[in-house]
mmCIF file of C-alpha atoms in Angstrom:
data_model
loop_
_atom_site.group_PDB
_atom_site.id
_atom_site.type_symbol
_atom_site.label_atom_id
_atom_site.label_comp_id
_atom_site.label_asym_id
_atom_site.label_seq_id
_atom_site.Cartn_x
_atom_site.Cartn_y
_atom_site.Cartn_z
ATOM 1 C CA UNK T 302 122.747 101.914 75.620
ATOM 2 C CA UNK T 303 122.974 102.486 72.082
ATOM 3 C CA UNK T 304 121.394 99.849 69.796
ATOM 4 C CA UNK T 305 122.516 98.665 66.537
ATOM 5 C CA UNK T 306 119.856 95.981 64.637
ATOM 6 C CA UNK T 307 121.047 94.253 61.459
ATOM 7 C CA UNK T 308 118.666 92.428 59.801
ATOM 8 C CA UNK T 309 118.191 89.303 58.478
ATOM 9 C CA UNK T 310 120.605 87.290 60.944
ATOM 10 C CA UNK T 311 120.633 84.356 58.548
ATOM 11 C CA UNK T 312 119.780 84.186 54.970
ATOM 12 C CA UNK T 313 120.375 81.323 51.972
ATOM 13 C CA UNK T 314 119.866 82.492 48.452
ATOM 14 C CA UNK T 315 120.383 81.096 44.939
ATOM 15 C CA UNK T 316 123.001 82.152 43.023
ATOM 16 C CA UNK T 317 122.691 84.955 40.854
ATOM 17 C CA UNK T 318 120.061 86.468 43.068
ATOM 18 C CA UNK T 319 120.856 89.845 44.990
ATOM 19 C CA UNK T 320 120.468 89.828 48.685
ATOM 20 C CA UNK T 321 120.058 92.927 50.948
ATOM 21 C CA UNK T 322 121.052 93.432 54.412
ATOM 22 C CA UNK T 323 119.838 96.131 56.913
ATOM 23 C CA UNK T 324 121.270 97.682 59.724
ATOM 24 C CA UNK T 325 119.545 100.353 61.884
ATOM 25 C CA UNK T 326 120.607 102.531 64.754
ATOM 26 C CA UNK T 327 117.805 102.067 67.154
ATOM 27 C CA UNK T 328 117.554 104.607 69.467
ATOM 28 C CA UNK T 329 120.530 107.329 68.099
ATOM 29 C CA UNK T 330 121.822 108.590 64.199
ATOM 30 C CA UNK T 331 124.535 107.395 62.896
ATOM 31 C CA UNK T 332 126.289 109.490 60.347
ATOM 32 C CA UNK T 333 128.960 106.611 59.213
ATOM 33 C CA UNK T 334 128.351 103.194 59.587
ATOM 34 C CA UNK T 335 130.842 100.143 58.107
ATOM 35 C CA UNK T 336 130.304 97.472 56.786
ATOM 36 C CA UNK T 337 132.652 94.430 57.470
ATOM 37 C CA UNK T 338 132.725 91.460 56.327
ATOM 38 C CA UNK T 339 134.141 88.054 58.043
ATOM 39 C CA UNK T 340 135.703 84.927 56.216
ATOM 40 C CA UNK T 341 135.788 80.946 57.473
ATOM 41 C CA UNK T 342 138.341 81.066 60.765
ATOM 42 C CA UNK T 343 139.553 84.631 59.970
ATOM 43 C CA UNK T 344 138.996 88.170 61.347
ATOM 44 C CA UNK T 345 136.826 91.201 60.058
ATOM 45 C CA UNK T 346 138.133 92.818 56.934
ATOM 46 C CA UNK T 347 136.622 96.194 56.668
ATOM 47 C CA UNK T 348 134.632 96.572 53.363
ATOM 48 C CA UNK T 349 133.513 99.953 53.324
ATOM 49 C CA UNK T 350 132.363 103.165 55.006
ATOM 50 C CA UNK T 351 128.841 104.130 54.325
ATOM 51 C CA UNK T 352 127.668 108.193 54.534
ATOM 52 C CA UNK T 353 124.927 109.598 55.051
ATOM 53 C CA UNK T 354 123.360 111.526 51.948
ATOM 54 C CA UNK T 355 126.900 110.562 49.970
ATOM 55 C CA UNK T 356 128.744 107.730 48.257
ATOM 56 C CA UNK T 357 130.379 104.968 50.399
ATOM 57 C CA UNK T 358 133.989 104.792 50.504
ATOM 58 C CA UNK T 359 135.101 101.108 49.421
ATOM 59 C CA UNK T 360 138.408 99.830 50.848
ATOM 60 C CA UNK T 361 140.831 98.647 48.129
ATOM 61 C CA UNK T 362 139.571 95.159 46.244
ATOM 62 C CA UNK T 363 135.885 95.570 47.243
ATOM 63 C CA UNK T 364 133.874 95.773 44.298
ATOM 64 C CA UNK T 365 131.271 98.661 44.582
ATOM 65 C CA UNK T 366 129.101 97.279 41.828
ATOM 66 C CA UNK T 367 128.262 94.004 43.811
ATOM 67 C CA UNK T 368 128.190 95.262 46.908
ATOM 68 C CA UNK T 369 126.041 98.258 46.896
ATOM 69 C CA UNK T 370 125.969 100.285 49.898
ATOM 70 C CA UNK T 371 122.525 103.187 50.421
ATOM 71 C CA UNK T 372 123.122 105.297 53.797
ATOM 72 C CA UNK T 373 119.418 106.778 53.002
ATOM 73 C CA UNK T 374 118.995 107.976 56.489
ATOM 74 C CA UNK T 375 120.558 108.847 59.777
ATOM 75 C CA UNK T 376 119.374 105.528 61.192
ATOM 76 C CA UNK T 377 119.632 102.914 58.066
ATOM 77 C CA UNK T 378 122.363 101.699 56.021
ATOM 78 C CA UNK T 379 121.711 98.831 53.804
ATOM 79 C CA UNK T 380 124.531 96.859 51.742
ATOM 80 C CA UNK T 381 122.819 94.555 48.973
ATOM 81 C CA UNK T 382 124.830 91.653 47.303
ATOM 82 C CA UNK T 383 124.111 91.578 43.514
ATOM 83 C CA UNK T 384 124.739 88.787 41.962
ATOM 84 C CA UNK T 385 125.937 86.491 44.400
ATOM 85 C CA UNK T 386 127.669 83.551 44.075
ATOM 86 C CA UNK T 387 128.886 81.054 46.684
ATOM 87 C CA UNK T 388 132.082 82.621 47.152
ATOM 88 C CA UNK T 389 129.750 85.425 48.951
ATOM 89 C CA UNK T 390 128.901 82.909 51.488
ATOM 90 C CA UNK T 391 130.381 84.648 54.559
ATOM 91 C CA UNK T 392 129.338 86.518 57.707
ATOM 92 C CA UNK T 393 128.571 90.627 57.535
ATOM 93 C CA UNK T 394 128.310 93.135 59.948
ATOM 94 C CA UNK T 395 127.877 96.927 60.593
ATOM 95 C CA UNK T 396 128.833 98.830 63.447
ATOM 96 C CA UNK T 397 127.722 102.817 63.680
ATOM 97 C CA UNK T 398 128.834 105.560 65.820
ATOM 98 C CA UNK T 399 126.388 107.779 67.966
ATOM 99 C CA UNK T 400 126.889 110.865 65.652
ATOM 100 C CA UNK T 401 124.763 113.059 67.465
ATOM 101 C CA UNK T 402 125.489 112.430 71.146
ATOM 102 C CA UNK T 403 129.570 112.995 70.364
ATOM 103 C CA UNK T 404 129.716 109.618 70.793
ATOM 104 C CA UNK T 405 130.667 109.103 66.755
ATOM 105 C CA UNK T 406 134.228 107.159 67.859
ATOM 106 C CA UNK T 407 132.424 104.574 69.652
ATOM 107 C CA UNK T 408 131.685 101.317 67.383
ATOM 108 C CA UNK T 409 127.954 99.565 68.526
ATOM 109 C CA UNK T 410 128.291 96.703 66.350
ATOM 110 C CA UNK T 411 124.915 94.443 64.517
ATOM 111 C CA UNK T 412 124.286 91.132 65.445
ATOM 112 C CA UNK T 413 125.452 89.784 62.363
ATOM 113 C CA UNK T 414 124.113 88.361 59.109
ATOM 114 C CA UNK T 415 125.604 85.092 57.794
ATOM 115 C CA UNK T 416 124.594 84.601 54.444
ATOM 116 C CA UNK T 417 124.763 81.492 52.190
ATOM 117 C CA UNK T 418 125.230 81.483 48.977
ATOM 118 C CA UNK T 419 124.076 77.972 46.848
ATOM 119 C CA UNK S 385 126.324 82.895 77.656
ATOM 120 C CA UNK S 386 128.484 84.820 74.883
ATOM 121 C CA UNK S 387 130.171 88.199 76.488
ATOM 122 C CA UNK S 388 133.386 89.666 75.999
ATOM 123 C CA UNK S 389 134.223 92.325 78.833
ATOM 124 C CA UNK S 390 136.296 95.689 79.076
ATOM 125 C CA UNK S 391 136.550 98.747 80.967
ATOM 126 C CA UNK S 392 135.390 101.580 79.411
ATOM 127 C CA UNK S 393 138.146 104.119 79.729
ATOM 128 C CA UNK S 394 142.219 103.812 80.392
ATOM 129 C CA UNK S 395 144.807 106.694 81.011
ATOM 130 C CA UNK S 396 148.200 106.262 80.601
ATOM 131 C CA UNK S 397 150.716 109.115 80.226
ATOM 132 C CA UNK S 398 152.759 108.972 77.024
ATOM 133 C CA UNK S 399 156.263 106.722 77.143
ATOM 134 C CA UNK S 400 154.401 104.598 80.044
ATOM 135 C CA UNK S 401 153.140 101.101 79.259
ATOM 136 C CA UNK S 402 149.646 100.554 78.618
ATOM 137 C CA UNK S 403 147.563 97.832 79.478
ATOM 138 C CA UNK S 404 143.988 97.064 78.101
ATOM 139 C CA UNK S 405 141.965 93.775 80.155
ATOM 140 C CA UNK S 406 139.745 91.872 78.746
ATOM 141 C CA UNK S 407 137.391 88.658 80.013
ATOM 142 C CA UNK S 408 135.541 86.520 78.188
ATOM 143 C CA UNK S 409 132.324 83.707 79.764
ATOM 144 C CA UNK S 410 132.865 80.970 76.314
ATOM 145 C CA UNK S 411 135.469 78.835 77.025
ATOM 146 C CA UNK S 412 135.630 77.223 73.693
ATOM 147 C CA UNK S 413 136.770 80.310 72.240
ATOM 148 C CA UNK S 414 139.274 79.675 69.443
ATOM 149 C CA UNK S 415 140.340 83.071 68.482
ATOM 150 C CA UNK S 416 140.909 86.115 70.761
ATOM 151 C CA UNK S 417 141.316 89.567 69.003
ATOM 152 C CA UNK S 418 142.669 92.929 69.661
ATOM 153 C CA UNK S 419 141.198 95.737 67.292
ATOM 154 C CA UNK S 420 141.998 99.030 67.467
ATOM 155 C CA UNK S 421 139.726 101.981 65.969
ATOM 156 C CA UNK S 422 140.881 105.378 65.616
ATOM 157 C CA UNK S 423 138.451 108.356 65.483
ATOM 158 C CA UNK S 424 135.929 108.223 62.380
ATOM 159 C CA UNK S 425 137.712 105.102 60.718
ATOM 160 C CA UNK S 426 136.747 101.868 60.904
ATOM 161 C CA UNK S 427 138.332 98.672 63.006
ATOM 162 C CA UNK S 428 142.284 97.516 62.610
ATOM 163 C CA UNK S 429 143.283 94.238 63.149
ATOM 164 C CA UNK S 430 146.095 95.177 65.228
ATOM 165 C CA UNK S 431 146.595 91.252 66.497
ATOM 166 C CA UNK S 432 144.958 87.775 67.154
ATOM 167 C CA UNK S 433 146.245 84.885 69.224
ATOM 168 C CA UNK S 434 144.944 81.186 69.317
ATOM 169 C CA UNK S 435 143.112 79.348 72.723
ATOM 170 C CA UNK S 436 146.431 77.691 72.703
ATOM 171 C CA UNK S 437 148.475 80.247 73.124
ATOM 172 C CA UNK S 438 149.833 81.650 76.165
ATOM 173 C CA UNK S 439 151.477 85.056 75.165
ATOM 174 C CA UNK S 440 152.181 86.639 71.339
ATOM 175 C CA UNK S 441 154.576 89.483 70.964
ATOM 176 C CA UNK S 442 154.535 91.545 67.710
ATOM 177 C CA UNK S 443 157.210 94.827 68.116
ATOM 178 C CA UNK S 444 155.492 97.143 70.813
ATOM 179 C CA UNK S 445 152.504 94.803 71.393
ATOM 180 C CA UNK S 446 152.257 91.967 73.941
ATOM 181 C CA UNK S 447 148.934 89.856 74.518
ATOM 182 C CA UNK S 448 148.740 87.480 77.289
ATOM 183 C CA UNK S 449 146.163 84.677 77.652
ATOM 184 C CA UNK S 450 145.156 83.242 80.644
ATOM 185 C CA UNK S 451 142.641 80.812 79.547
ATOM 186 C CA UNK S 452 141.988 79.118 83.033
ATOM 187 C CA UNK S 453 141.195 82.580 83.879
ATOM 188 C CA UNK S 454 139.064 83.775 80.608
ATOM 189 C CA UNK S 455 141.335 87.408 80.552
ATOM 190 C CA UNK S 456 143.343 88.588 77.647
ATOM 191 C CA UNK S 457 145.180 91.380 78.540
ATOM 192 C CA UNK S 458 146.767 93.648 75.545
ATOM 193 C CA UNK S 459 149.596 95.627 76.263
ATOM 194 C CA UNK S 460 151.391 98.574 74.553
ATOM 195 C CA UNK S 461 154.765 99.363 75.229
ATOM 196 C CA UNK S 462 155.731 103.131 75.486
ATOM 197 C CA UNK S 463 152.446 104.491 74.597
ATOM 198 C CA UNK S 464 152.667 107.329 72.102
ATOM 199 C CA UNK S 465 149.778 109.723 71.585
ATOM 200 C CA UNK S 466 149.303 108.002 67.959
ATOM 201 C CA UNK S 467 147.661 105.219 70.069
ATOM 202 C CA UNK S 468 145.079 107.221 71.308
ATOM 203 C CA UNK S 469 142.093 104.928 70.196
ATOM 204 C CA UNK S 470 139.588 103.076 71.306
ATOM 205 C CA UNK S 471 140.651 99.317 71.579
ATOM 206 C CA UNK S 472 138.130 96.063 70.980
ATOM 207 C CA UNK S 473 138.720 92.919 72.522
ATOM 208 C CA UNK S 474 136.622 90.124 70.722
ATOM 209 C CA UNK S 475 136.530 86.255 70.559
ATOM 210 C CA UNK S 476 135.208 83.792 68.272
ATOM 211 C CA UNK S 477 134.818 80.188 67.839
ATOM 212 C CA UNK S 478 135.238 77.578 64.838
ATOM 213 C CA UNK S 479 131.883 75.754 66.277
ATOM 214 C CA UNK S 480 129.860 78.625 66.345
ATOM 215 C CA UNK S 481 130.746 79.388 62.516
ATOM 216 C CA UNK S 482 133.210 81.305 63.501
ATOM 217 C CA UNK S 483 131.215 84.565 64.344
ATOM 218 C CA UNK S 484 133.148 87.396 66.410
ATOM 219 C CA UNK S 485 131.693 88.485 69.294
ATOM 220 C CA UNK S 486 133.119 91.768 70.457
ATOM 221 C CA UNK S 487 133.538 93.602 73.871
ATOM 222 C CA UNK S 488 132.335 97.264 74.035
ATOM 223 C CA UNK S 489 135.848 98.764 73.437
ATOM 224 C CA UNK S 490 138.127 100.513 75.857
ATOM 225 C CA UNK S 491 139.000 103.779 75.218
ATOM 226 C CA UNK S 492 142.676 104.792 75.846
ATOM 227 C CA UNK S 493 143.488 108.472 76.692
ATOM 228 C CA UNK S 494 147.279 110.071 76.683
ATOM 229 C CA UNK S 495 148.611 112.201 78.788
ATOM 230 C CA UNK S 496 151.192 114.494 78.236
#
């Protein structure tokens, strides 16, 4: 089955330090992946759509100057935190769609990266 | 272990009642979601009920918890094709930081 990796699972950083989180589509390309981002006891909010070869689309509030999202490749998206602060502190995750296979409705989600900000 | 279940695929023919299944293995869940993710956008929210709840109604949406059981069942009352989707159950729980754990989606189909 298809295989999404998100790296790193867990990461602490200082604040005021950037942070930058991977995920890859192991084994199929991924034209769109999203990022989403979780908060203490509530659900995902989508944060934005990454494309390949183009600009992200940011959902309304997200700032796209701290949270830079590069869709480099069919099989990497990374979303780096500048600046961060502890109000960061939460969990991310990607999912991606198998593009290629007609599969691109389908959502294989990351394992997750909870990051914490101090 | 942490797994959320679904069947893959669902047909239901438009002004009938659809119902999506789910089961879950962590019994400490805390929060059981219903997504629902249209073609080339990303998840919806669409509803989320607590471990101690037994049933939560919002307009054409009813999810039912049996927690003895581990199955959350979402249904959708007179399915239009506008909820042609592919719908994610997923769980989480407060003492495992809260992360979301998701089941592989169901995909619901319309018939005329």
């Amino acid at each position: 089955g298809a295989v999404v990796s998100q790296h790193p699972s867990w990461v602490i950083c200082k604040s005021g330090t950037s942070v930058k989180i991977e995920c890859r589509s192991l084994d199929f390309q991924a034209t769109t992946m999203f990022w989403y981002r979780q908060f203490p006891k509530q659900s995902l909010m989508l944060m934005a759509t990454s494309n390949e070869g183009s600009k992200a689309t940011y959902e309304q509030g997200v700032e796209k100057d701290k949270f830079l999202i590069n869709h480099a490749s069919l099989t990497l998206s990374t979303l780096t935190v500048t600046s961060a602060h502890p109000e960061d502190s939460s969990f991310y995750i990607c999912s991606a769609g198998d593009t290629v296979r007609g599969r691109d409705t389908e959502a294989f989600f990351g394992q997750g990266t909870r990051l914490t900000v101090v | 272990g942490e797994d959320v279940e679904q069947s893959l695929f669902l047909s239901v023919r438009e002004g009938d009642s659809s119902v999506i299944n789910c089961t879950y293995t962590d019994s400490s869940s805390t929060y059981l979601y219903w997504y629902k993710q249209e073609p080339g956008a990303g998840l919806q929210l669409l509803t989320y009920i607590f471990s101690n709840m037994d049933m939560k109604q919002d307009q054409r949406l009813t999810v039912l918890l049996n927690k003895k059981d581990k199955h959350l069942s979402l249904r959708i009352a007179d399915t239009q094709t506008g909820d042609s989707a592919i719908y994610f159950c997923a769980e989480s729980r407060a003492n495992r930081d809260d992360k979301i754990i998701f089941g592989k989606g169901t995909r619901l189909h319309i018939l005329p």
